[in-house]
XYZ file of C-alpha atoms in Angstrom:
700
model
C 0.000 0.000 0.000
C 1.231 3.459 -0.822
C 1.566 5.994 1.995
C -0.700 9.015 1.643
C 0.141 12.717 1.868
C -0.060 12.679 5.650
C 2.403 9.799 5.946
C 4.475 9.804 9.115
C 8.194 8.970 9.044
C 8.965 5.295 9.480
C 10.526 4.086 12.686
C 14.067 4.362 11.482
C 13.446 7.945 10.376
C 11.827 8.969 13.613
C 13.609 10.815 16.328
C 14.037 8.805 19.485
C 15.196 11.706 21.592
C 13.085 12.721 24.550
C 11.271 16.053 24.136
C 9.704 16.830 27.446
C 7.561 19.923 27.624
C 9.217 21.734 30.477
C 10.306 20.559 33.877
C 7.895 19.717 36.637
C 9.132 22.714 38.602
C 8.384 25.000 35.649
C 4.867 23.602 35.426
C 4.361 24.013 39.120
C 5.251 27.696 38.821
C 2.575 28.410 36.185
C -0.509 28.059 38.345
C 0.017 30.918 40.698
C 0.832 33.271 37.846
C -2.329 32.226 36.032
C -4.630 32.540 39.001
C -3.173 35.919 39.960
C -3.613 37.146 36.386
C -7.232 36.008 36.312
C -7.980 37.540 39.683
C -6.535 40.861 38.511
C -8.620 40.653 35.356
C -11.770 40.058 37.371
C -11.102 42.792 39.889
C -10.343 45.347 37.161
C -13.839 44.858 35.764
C -15.560 44.472 39.132
C -18.151 47.228 38.691
C -19.794 45.546 35.710
C -19.807 42.015 37.089
C -23.014 40.178 37.900
C -25.095 40.212 34.720
C -24.260 36.709 33.490
C -25.293 33.278 34.587
C -23.755 31.992 37.786
C -20.834 29.594 37.893
C -21.497 26.322 39.720
C -24.964 26.548 41.280
C -25.693 26.191 44.957
C -27.606 23.243 46.358
C -30.828 25.218 46.777
C -30.878 26.075 43.060
C -31.839 22.484 42.133
C -33.824 20.582 44.730
C -33.657 16.861 45.222
C -37.244 16.677 43.985
C -36.166 18.389 40.753
C -33.314 15.903 40.349
C -35.624 12.939 40.890
C -38.024 14.126 38.185
C -35.419 15.394 35.729
C -36.359 14.709 32.134
C -34.114 12.415 30.097
C -34.242 11.795 26.356
C -31.600 9.132 25.770
C -33.720 6.182 26.879
C -36.703 6.997 24.637
C -35.428 9.625 22.109
C -38.066 11.931 23.567
C -38.251 13.692 26.942
C -39.466 11.511 29.762
C -39.311 12.033 33.552
C -36.653 9.845 35.106
C -39.128 7.829 37.255
C -41.051 6.926 34.071
C -37.970 5.542 32.338
C -37.659 1.733 32.309
C -33.882 1.678 31.988
C -30.760 2.098 34.117
C -30.234 5.824 33.571
C -28.018 8.165 35.548
C -28.032 11.904 34.914
C -24.852 13.833 35.585
C -26.006 17.429 35.884
C -24.018 20.550 35.080
C -23.823 21.240 38.776
C -22.437 17.731 39.434
C -19.773 18.271 36.775
C -18.669 21.722 37.912
C -18.641 20.871 41.618
C -16.692 17.659 40.990
C -13.577 19.679 40.210
C -13.045 17.638 37.050
C -11.399 19.390 34.125
C -12.142 16.725 31.507
C -15.248 14.732 30.649
C -13.788 11.321 31.543
C -12.818 12.591 34.989
C -16.393 13.782 35.563
C -17.789 10.421 34.419
C -16.145 8.713 37.389
C -19.239 9.754 39.348
C -21.565 7.483 37.337
C -22.355 4.065 38.864
C -21.740 1.193 36.489
C -19.092 3.064 34.510
C -15.443 2.216 34.781
C -13.208 5.205 34.088
C -9.446 4.812 34.219
C -6.567 6.899 32.927
C -3.955 5.144 30.784
C -1.654 8.130 30.449
C -2.101 11.884 30.645
C -4.122 12.032 27.401
C -5.772 8.605 27.130
C -8.664 7.133 29.076
C -10.433 3.812 29.201
C -14.186 4.318 29.688
C -16.721 1.521 29.582
C -19.972 0.308 31.105
C -20.454 -3.153 32.590
C -17.011 -4.489 31.688
C -14.831 -4.907 28.586
C -12.919 -1.740 29.321
C -10.039 -0.492 27.217
C -8.839 2.575 25.381
C -11.104 1.492 22.537
C -13.977 0.159 24.614
C -15.995 -1.120 21.688
C -19.357 -1.738 23.384
C -20.130 1.814 24.486
C -21.713 4.404 22.193
C -20.923 8.059 22.922
C -22.954 10.946 21.484
C -22.573 14.712 21.677
C -25.947 16.358 20.970
C -26.926 13.348 18.881
C -23.628 13.254 16.934
C -21.712 10.025 17.382
C -18.050 10.344 18.380
C -17.484 6.568 18.172
C -14.658 5.953 15.703
C -15.123 2.974 13.358
C -11.340 2.569 12.929
C -10.720 0.847 16.268
C -14.300 0.894 17.647
C -13.966 3.349 20.480
C -13.697 6.999 21.430
C -10.726 9.351 21.273
C -11.526 11.039 24.570
C -8.586 13.433 24.252
C -10.363 15.369 21.489
C -13.719 15.580 23.326
C -12.520 18.659 25.217
C -15.915 20.344 25.423
C -16.114 23.395 27.727
C -17.671 21.815 30.786
C -19.774 24.894 31.548
C -21.432 24.524 28.123
C -22.746 21.076 29.073
C -26.313 20.955 30.332
C -26.160 17.316 31.432
C -24.698 13.940 30.585
C -27.220 11.112 30.356
C -25.703 7.679 30.843
C -27.809 4.666 29.887
C -26.251 1.484 31.244
C -27.264 -1.555 29.262
C -28.244 -1.926 25.620
C -29.591 1.085 23.761
C -29.389 -0.425 20.309
C -33.166 -0.527 19.713
C -33.030 3.281 19.515
C -29.417 4.207 18.789
C -28.266 1.257 16.691
C -25.094 -0.785 16.499
C -22.371 -0.526 19.145
C -24.781 0.678 21.857
C -24.223 -2.712 23.486
C -23.278 -2.090 27.100
C -24.396 1.511 27.289
C -24.899 4.953 25.785
C -23.348 8.212 26.951
C -25.245 11.205 25.595
C -23.611 14.592 26.221
C -26.184 17.376 25.873
C -25.016 20.972 25.666
C -26.923 24.008 26.849
C -29.165 26.087 24.639
C -27.742 29.406 23.528
C -30.492 31.160 25.516
C -28.974 29.688 28.688
C -25.524 31.161 28.116
C -25.903 34.930 27.643
C -23.181 37.425 28.393
C -19.458 36.888 28.755
C -17.700 34.105 30.625
C -13.990 33.870 31.304
C -12.471 31.022 33.290
C -8.784 30.623 33.909
C -7.402 27.509 35.543
C -3.857 26.662 36.414
C -2.200 24.035 38.553
C 0.470 21.453 38.964
C -0.877 19.241 36.155
C -3.217 21.340 34.063
C -3.781 24.885 32.951
C -6.090 26.494 30.462
C -8.500 29.209 29.515
C -12.210 29.109 28.670
C -13.954 32.074 27.040
C -17.553 32.417 25.925
C -19.696 35.173 24.538
C -23.435 34.849 24.013
C -26.384 37.038 23.192
C -29.639 37.481 21.300
C -30.302 38.207 17.629
C -33.648 39.882 17.925
C -36.607 38.280 19.724
C -36.357 34.854 18.049
C -32.706 33.837 18.048
C -29.819 33.407 20.471
C -26.178 32.632 19.824
C -22.902 31.881 21.555
C -19.244 31.439 20.666
C -16.872 29.475 22.862
C -13.147 28.881 23.010
C -11.272 26.471 25.243
C -7.533 25.938 25.509
C -6.104 23.136 27.635
C -2.509 22.353 28.479
C -2.012 19.178 30.496
C 1.367 18.207 31.876
C 3.009 14.858 31.558
C 2.350 11.960 33.912
C 5.018 9.956 35.653
C 6.318 6.417 35.428
C 6.378 3.976 38.331
C 9.562 5.558 39.674
C 7.995 9.015 39.630
C 10.028 10.317 36.680
C 8.281 12.450 34.021
C 6.945 10.637 30.972
C 6.281 11.908 27.455
C 2.503 12.252 27.452
C 1.673 15.933 27.905
C -0.982 17.326 25.575
C -2.470 20.586 24.432
C -5.669 21.251 22.538
C -7.618 24.297 21.382
C -11.320 24.043 20.613
C -13.525 26.742 19.112
C -17.270 26.324 18.884
C -20.540 28.083 18.322
C -24.292 27.579 18.489
C -27.300 29.401 17.091
C -30.876 28.639 18.196
C -33.628 30.168 16.097
C -37.348 30.009 16.878
C -39.203 31.236 13.786
C -42.911 31.735 14.283
C -44.910 28.524 13.734
C -41.858 26.758 12.293
C -40.518 25.045 15.373
C -36.895 25.442 16.315
C -33.719 25.415 14.253
C -30.327 24.749 15.819
C -27.020 25.267 14.051
C -23.869 24.363 15.928
C -20.292 23.323 15.252
C -16.766 22.981 16.583
C -13.216 22.939 15.279
C -10.194 21.765 17.234
C -6.473 21.222 16.894
C -3.727 20.023 19.181
C -1.035 17.509 19.883
C -0.511 14.756 22.423
C 2.631 12.953 23.486
C 2.972 9.207 23.837
C 5.675 6.557 23.918
C 5.256 3.440 21.832
C 6.816 0.074 22.530
C 7.612 -0.746 18.917
C 8.549 -4.222 17.721
C 11.933 -4.161 15.961
C 14.022 -7.042 14.564
C 16.386 -8.967 16.823
C 18.569 -8.519 18.743
C 16.703 -5.453 20.130
C 13.097 -6.837 19.794
C 11.539 -3.741 21.427
C 12.356 -0.069 21.112
C 10.772 2.762 23.058
C 9.842 5.538 20.690
C 8.516 8.953 21.708
C 5.803 10.268 19.423
C 3.811 13.473 19.125
C 0.271 12.825 17.853
C -1.218 15.509 15.622
C -4.959 16.046 16.274
C -7.412 18.126 14.290
C -11.035 18.057 13.212
C -14.353 19.786 13.152
C -18.069 19.285 12.744
C -21.210 21.172 11.885
C -24.720 20.098 12.850
C -28.145 21.408 11.900
C -31.357 20.328 13.613
C -34.910 21.331 12.781
C -37.607 20.496 15.302
C -41.334 20.997 14.821
C -43.913 20.711 17.545
C -43.257 20.635 21.249
C -40.218 18.780 22.478
C -42.388 16.747 24.873
C -45.269 16.264 22.432
C -46.003 15.168 18.859
C -43.614 16.480 16.269
C -40.678 15.766 14.013
C -36.928 16.209 14.253
C -34.689 16.349 11.194
C -30.989 16.432 11.938
C -27.913 16.366 9.700
C -24.255 16.720 10.542
C -20.880 16.549 8.864
C -17.860 15.507 10.883
C -14.208 15.475 9.895
C -11.303 14.124 11.933
C -7.616 13.920 11.133
C -4.908 12.459 13.329
C -1.389 11.282 12.633
C 0.912 9.349 14.886
C 3.921 7.120 14.554
C 1.949 4.043 13.478
C -0.763 5.410 11.220
C -2.643 8.419 9.979
C -6.397 8.717 9.725
C -8.600 11.129 7.831
C -12.312 10.453 8.162
C -15.344 12.253 6.806
C -18.816 11.403 8.077
C -22.198 12.615 6.824
C -25.195 11.633 8.925
C -28.887 12.362 8.324
C -31.519 11.395 10.862
C -35.296 11.848 10.814
C -37.593 11.189 13.766
C -41.364 11.492 14.232
C -43.410 11.190 17.404
C -47.182 10.796 17.560
C -49.907 9.605 19.901
C -52.340 6.944 18.708
C -55.357 7.169 20.978
C -54.866 7.439 24.700
C -52.608 4.400 25.047
C -49.899 4.567 22.378
C -46.930 6.947 22.289
C -45.061 6.060 19.104
C -41.616 7.248 18.033
C -40.137 6.118 14.715
C -37.330 7.256 12.513
C -35.011 6.703 9.567
C -31.311 7.333 9.244
C -28.451 7.297 6.753
C -24.725 7.614 7.420
C -21.906 7.806 4.906
C -18.309 7.453 6.061
C -15.149 7.770 3.991
C -11.700 7.182 5.425
C -8.134 7.337 4.183
C -5.459 5.645 6.282
C -1.670 5.964 6.130
C 0.727 3.063 6.525
C 3.952 2.871 8.519
C 6.701 0.282 8.957
C 4.575 -1.752 11.394
C 0.932 -0.916 10.581
C -0.783 -1.116 7.201
C -4.348 -1.327 5.931
C -5.717 -3.029 2.836
C -7.432 -1.121 1.336
C -6.077 2.192 2.586
C -9.304 4.033 1.660
C -12.851 2.849 2.149
C -16.437 4.049 1.875
C -19.172 2.739 4.149
C -22.925 3.245 4.034
C -25.347 2.638 6.866
C -29.137 2.684 6.500
C -31.362 2.336 9.533
C -34.917 2.523 10.766
C -36.446 2.215 14.212
C -39.826 2.244 15.907
C -40.797 2.261 19.567
C -44.281 2.180 21.085
C -44.911 3.050 24.707
C -48.202 1.394 25.590
C -50.182 2.512 28.615
C -51.672 -0.637 30.154
C -52.970 1.082 33.309
C -53.001 4.904 33.351
C -50.178 6.316 35.513
C -49.267 2.835 36.804
C -48.292 0.238 34.203
C -46.504 0.724 30.887
C -45.083 -1.598 28.231
C -42.400 -0.439 25.785
C -41.761 -2.395 22.591
C -39.222 -1.339 20.018
C -36.655 -2.441 17.469
C -34.052 -1.040 15.118
C -33.022 -2.528 11.794
C -29.736 -1.576 10.190
C -28.193 -2.422 6.872
C -24.414 -1.854 6.680
C -21.720 -2.713 4.114
C -19.894 -5.152 6.416
C -22.351 -7.520 8.102
C -25.433 -6.668 6.037
C -28.548 -6.601 8.288
C -28.683 -6.236 12.065
C -31.974 -6.572 13.995
C -31.909 -5.179 17.528
C -35.201 -5.376 19.475
C -36.086 -4.667 23.087
C -39.071 -5.003 25.418
C -39.448 -3.051 28.663
C -42.113 -2.850 31.342
C -42.583 -0.224 34.044
C -44.810 -0.382 37.120
C -45.497 2.621 39.352
C -47.084 1.064 42.495
C -47.093 4.498 44.118
C -46.002 7.980 43.044
C -42.612 7.722 44.766
C -41.716 4.240 43.549
C -41.035 2.584 40.212
C -40.085 -0.959 39.236
C -38.910 -1.899 35.761
C -37.545 -4.845 33.778
C -36.194 -5.257 30.262
C -34.839 -7.741 27.769
C -32.793 -6.485 24.824
C -30.623 -7.599 21.962
C -27.689 -5.579 20.611
C -24.806 -5.962 18.195
C -21.284 -4.568 17.924
C -20.229 -4.349 14.289
C -16.611 -5.048 13.251
C -14.139 -2.196 13.265
C -12.118 -1.213 10.231
C -8.959 -2.526 11.918
C -10.469 -5.928 12.729
C -11.173 -6.429 9.026
C -8.266 -4.845 7.186
C -5.214 -4.159 9.386
C -1.799 -5.742 9.594
C -0.021 -4.777 12.809
C 3.474 -6.202 13.414
C 3.276 -6.415 17.175
C 6.277 -8.501 18.356
C 9.475 -10.214 17.261
C 10.388 -13.616 18.720
C 13.929 -15.057 18.850
C 15.148 -17.888 16.644
C 13.848 -21.232 17.853
C 10.741 -19.754 19.503
C 8.413 -21.633 17.092
C 10.425 -24.885 17.161
C 13.962 -26.193 17.054
C 15.973 -24.650 14.238
C 13.346 -22.102 13.206
C 14.410 -18.562 12.290
C 13.197 -15.474 14.179
C 9.438 -14.986 14.057
C 7.329 -11.882 13.578
C 3.932 -11.906 15.316
C 1.377 -9.857 13.392
C -2.307 -9.107 13.967
C -4.011 -9.428 10.593
C -7.534 -8.400 9.753
C -10.269 -10.858 8.881
C -12.715 -9.655 6.201
C -15.172 -12.359 7.353
C -15.183 -11.205 10.960
C -18.801 -10.954 12.141
C -20.672 -8.822 14.683
C -20.530 -9.533 18.386
C -23.998 -9.989 19.872
C -25.587 -9.542 23.252
C -28.820 -10.635 24.890
C -29.384 -8.701 28.114
C -31.847 -9.056 30.980
C -32.181 -6.118 33.360
C -34.351 -5.063 36.277
C -34.351 -2.023 38.495
C -36.126 0.043 41.093
C -36.348 3.707 42.047
C -37.726 4.680 45.418
C -37.889 7.867 47.430
C -38.878 6.726 50.957
C -38.648 10.292 52.236
C -38.574 13.716 50.595
C -34.858 14.019 51.367
C -33.793 10.517 50.251
C -33.726 8.833 46.847
C -32.575 5.330 45.958
C -31.870 3.797 42.553
C -30.766 0.215 41.916
C -30.334 -2.024 38.878
C -29.262 -5.618 38.323
C -28.353 -7.226 35.017
C -27.335 -10.439 33.313
C -25.653 -10.172 29.932
C -25.002 -13.109 27.612
C -22.494 -12.435 24.846
C -22.166 -14.450 21.674
C -19.642 -14.250 18.833
C -17.147 -12.361 20.984
C -13.819 -11.536 19.402
C -11.042 -14.058 19.809
C -7.459 -13.964 18.579
C -6.766 -17.113 16.594
C -3.317 -18.129 15.306
C -2.948 -18.935 11.599
C -0.285 -21.228 10.120
C 3.174 -19.653 10.102
C 4.804 -18.966 6.765
C 8.182 -17.740 5.552
C 8.513 -14.046 4.782
C 11.515 -12.214 3.345
C 10.652 -8.664 4.403
C 11.106 -6.866 6.652
C 14.633 -8.147 7.216
C 15.882 -10.459 8.539
C 14.183 -13.382 6.797
C 11.721 -14.796 9.300
C 8.592 -16.779 9.925
C 5.414 -14.747 9.979
C 3.168 -15.878 12.845
C -0.188 -14.271 11.987
C -3.012 -13.909 14.487
C -6.455 -12.944 13.251
C -9.784 -11.883 14.741
C -12.552 -14.484 14.815
C -15.830 -14.870 16.712
C -14.937 -17.871 18.876
C -15.582 -16.578 22.377
C -18.706 -16.265 24.458
C -19.324 -14.946 27.920
C -21.565 -13.736 30.680
C -21.535 -10.622 32.807
C -23.718 -9.929 35.786
C -23.796 -7.360 38.493
C -25.562 -4.628 40.404
C -25.437 -0.824 40.461
C -26.763 1.251 43.341
C -26.914 4.975 43.950
C -28.409 6.926 46.840
C -28.828 10.652 47.320
C -29.547 12.095 50.762
C -30.208 15.754 51.427
C -28.995 15.770 55.011
C -29.714 19.497 55.318
C -30.705 22.260 52.932
C -26.996 23.099 52.629
C -25.590 19.547 52.552
C -26.126 16.778 49.990
C -24.545 13.328 49.995
C -24.433 10.967 47.012
C -23.139 7.430 47.265
C -22.715 4.815 44.543
C -21.688 1.176 44.492
C -21.049 -1.148 41.536
C -20.519 -4.910 41.543
C -19.437 -6.697 38.361
C -18.575 -10.293 37.449
C -17.346 -11.291 34.008
C -16.982 -14.875 32.824
C -15.488 -15.520 29.368
C -14.832 -18.858 27.718
C -13.686 -20.060 24.306
C -15.990 -21.870 21.964
C -15.047 -25.263 20.609
C -12.004 -25.080 18.376
C -10.622 -21.782 19.640
C -6.861 -21.604 20.251
C -7.065 -18.166 21.894
C -5.162 -17.949 25.179
C -5.444 -14.172 25.607
C -9.081 -13.050 25.569
C -10.029 -14.796 28.818
C -7.657 -12.472 30.708
C -10.113 -9.626 29.962
C -12.069 -10.905 32.974
C -9.418 -9.239 35.115
C -9.511 -5.908 33.271
C -12.631 -4.757 35.113
C -12.849 -4.011 38.837
C -15.228 -6.255 40.751
C -16.128 -3.534 43.245
C -16.324 0.247 42.813
C -17.742 2.780 45.232
C -17.783 6.530 45.681
C -19.149 9.061 48.143
C -19.620 12.719 47.253
C -20.395 15.402 49.799
C -21.504 18.870 48.671
C -21.829 21.627 51.261
C -22.878 25.267 50.949
C -21.198 27.015 53.870
C -21.721 30.529 55.215
C -20.015 33.379 53.430
C -20.819 32.028 49.939
C -18.290 29.254 50.391
C -18.872 25.729 49.081
C -16.929 22.616 49.970
C -17.059 19.453 47.869
C -15.471 16.180 48.893
C -15.255 13.088 46.713
C -13.969 9.744 47.971
C -13.516 6.972 45.365
C -12.610 3.294 45.685
C -11.679 1.088 42.718
C -10.932 -2.621 43.113
C -7.834 -4.316 41.710
C -7.335 -5.314 38.067
C -5.721 -8.755 38.470
C -4.801 -9.322 34.838
C -2.940 -6.000 34.697
C -1.262 -6.255 38.091
C -2.902 -3.003 39.195
C -3.778 -2.826 42.879
C -6.992 -1.441 44.344
C -6.848 2.240 45.218
C -8.720 4.782 47.303
C -8.593 8.420 46.250
C -9.857 11.707 47.575
C -10.697 14.956 45.762
C -11.442 18.234 47.548
C -12.801 21.458 46.088
C -13.192 24.718 47.985
C -14.935 27.582 46.204
C -15.770 31.152 47.201
C -18.247 33.395 45.423
C -17.598 36.899 46.719
C -20.397 38.218 44.533
C -22.735 37.061 41.794
C -20.906 36.019 38.670
C -17.489 35.589 40.235
C -16.037 32.408 41.702
C -12.566 31.546 42.934
C -11.831 27.898 43.695
C -9.003 25.563 44.626
C -9.190 21.842 43.840
C -6.987 19.020 45.027
C -7.242 15.719 43.165
C -5.964 12.243 43.982
C -4.739 13.463 47.350
C -4.115 10.101 49.039
C -1.191 8.947 46.879
C 1.767 10.712 45.257
C 0.958 8.688 42.131
C -0.782 5.431 41.204
C -1.490 3.393 38.037
C -5.055 2.950 36.811
C -4.991 1.026 33.532
C -2.728 -0.513 30.884
C -3.203 -0.209 27.120
C -4.478 -3.217 25.222
C -3.794 -3.608 21.498
C -1.780 -0.482 20.628
C 1.248 -0.849 22.875
C 1.858 2.573 24.351
C 3.630 3.016 27.668
C 1.137 3.701 30.469
C 1.864 6.343 33.064
C 0.577 6.963 36.547
C -1.943 9.478 37.866
C -0.395 12.050 40.184
C -1.626 14.043 43.129
C -2.448 17.493 41.771
C -3.713 20.912 42.829
C -5.104 23.677 40.675
C -6.810 26.988 41.096
C -9.577 28.512 39.011
C -11.043 31.959 38.643
C -14.344 32.124 36.799
C -16.161 35.285 35.920
C -19.548 35.804 34.253
C -20.775 39.236 33.263
C-alpha cells in the first residue's frame, strides 16, 4: 500500500530523543501566575460584574425533587421524567460536573455508577460500562448532541479530542445496558449522551482561567440574542495538560495541548418550530511513547511520538412541535477528523442524516419512529509496522427504528416495545429489538424490567489491518526455526458480536430528602472476538528473513456478565447533599469449541469487581462551598494493578454574583498510582499524580 500525503516517518526515520515539555518545577510555577492574572482581570472589571449566569450553582438552586423528576431523552429519544424511564439511567447534571472539580469529561464520568473510568496516560482514558474496558472500549456508544463520536477505525472513542467546555454542558445522560433498539449498532453495554446548553442559557461573557500542577487552560464564551427569536454563543477552550510519571515518579512523554472553538445558534421562527445550528473545530497535539517491535537482537524499542490532532463538525437540527409532544426532528451533521501518529494516519469524513417522528395513537400509544443514513469515507496511512488493505474505504449505513410506549394502566403500568433494523456494508442486516415494562405502584416508587438484543459491528482494523506487534527469537516456534514476527491481521469475514441482556431495576424515594436507585443485570455475549493463530509462513521482508506468525480476529468466544449498580442521594440538610454509589461486576469468558485463543479470557481481570464513591456537597456561610469526593476502585488482576482509594477536595468562594474563585486538590491520598494498561496499541502507560489547581471564573 502506498503511503498518503499525511504519511508519518517510518521508525528508522523517527527521532528517538526525549522532548519533554518543560520541567515539573516549571509547570508548578505556572498556576500561581495564572490565578493571579485572572484575579486581577476580574477585579479590574468588578463594577460591571453580575449580569451573566452563575458559575457552579448552589444546592438550593436544584432541589432533590427536581433531580428525581429530571427529564431524560436518551432512553426513549423523547423527553421523559426519570421515574417513568424503564432503563438504568443516571443523569450527571451541570452542577455535578462543575462541583466535581473535574477538568475533563472522563474525569467527571467517574461519578456514574456502572461506569469504569481509568486513565492510561495523561491524554488517554479507558471508559466503559459493565465491563470490557479499554482505550477502545468497543461496546459503548458516545454521542454529543446526537452526533456520534465513536470511531469505526478501532471501535472506540478518542476522549482526548472531546474537550468540550464543561460549563457549556447541560447534562450527561448515561444509559447502562443496551440502547441499540433506539441508537443502533455498538450501543451494546451503554450509551453516553452529552447534551449541551441552549444558547439562551448562556448569555453574556464568561472567562475562566485555571492553572495548577498538572493542568492549565483558559475558557472564554460570549453569548447574546439576535432579535426576539434567536440566540447565539461562541466558545473557546484551551487546555494544556502536563506529563504523567512512570512507576519511579520520573516524568513521561505524554503531555498534551488542545484548542477548541465552537458556536451555536438557536432560532425560533414563528410557527416553524426550532432550528439549531452548531459546530466545533479543534487542533492540538498529544505525546505518547510506543513500545515498537523491531528485529532482533533489540526486539523492542521505546519511541517517543507526538500525535497531531485536528477536526471539526457542523450540525443542523430542525424540530417541529413541542419537544415533549407530537412532532418531528430532522438532523444532519458533517464531521471530519484527522490524526497522525507514529503508526498510522487517519482522515475520516462522516455525513449523517436522521429523521424522527413522534405521535400519539389514541390514549394508550406513544409512538416514536425514525429513519437514518450515514456515509463514512476514510483514508489511512501506513507505517513500517501498521498497514491497511485497502487504505481508503467508503461505508454506508441505513437504519430505521420504531418504539411504542403502551399505557396498560393509566399512571401505573406501561409496556415499551421497540426495534431497530440496520443495513451496513460489512455484516449486512442487524436486527436489535427490546421489550421493557414499568410499574409505578405508588407515586414515589417505580419498578422496571427489560430484555434487549444488541450488536457490535466489526471495526475497520479488525477487518483490514496488519499490525506487526512482536518479534520472537530464533527457535521460539520450534527447534531450528528462524526469528518470528507476530502480526495481527484483519479478517474480512469477521462478524458482529452480539448480546442478549436481561435487566431489572427500582427507584424509590422513601422520604422527601432521600432517593434510591438500583439495577441488576445479566448479559449473555455471543460471537465475541477471539485472537486465533494462523499457520506460520516464511517471509523475506522486513529483514531479517523470518517466519510470519499471523493472528487474526474471529468470533470464537462467548461470555456472561452480571452485576448490580446502586446509587443513593440524601439531602442531610438544605446546605448539605450526599451521594453514594456502588457497583458490583462479574465477568466470565470462555472459548468456543475449536478456539486456540489464550489471551481473551484475561479480559475478565480488566474490570474491577467492586467500585464505590461518596460525594459530599456543602454550601457554607459566606458564599463558600466545599465538595469532597472519595472513590474506591478494586484491583485489576490481569494488569497487576492494585486497588486504590482516592480523595478529591474542592473549595470555592463566590464573593459576589458572577465571580467564583476555587481551589481543587485531586488524587490526594497517593503521590501517584497506576489505573490502567493499554491493550492492542502498545503505548507506555503512566501513573496518575496528586495534583492541585486553582480557578477563577467570571460571568458578566
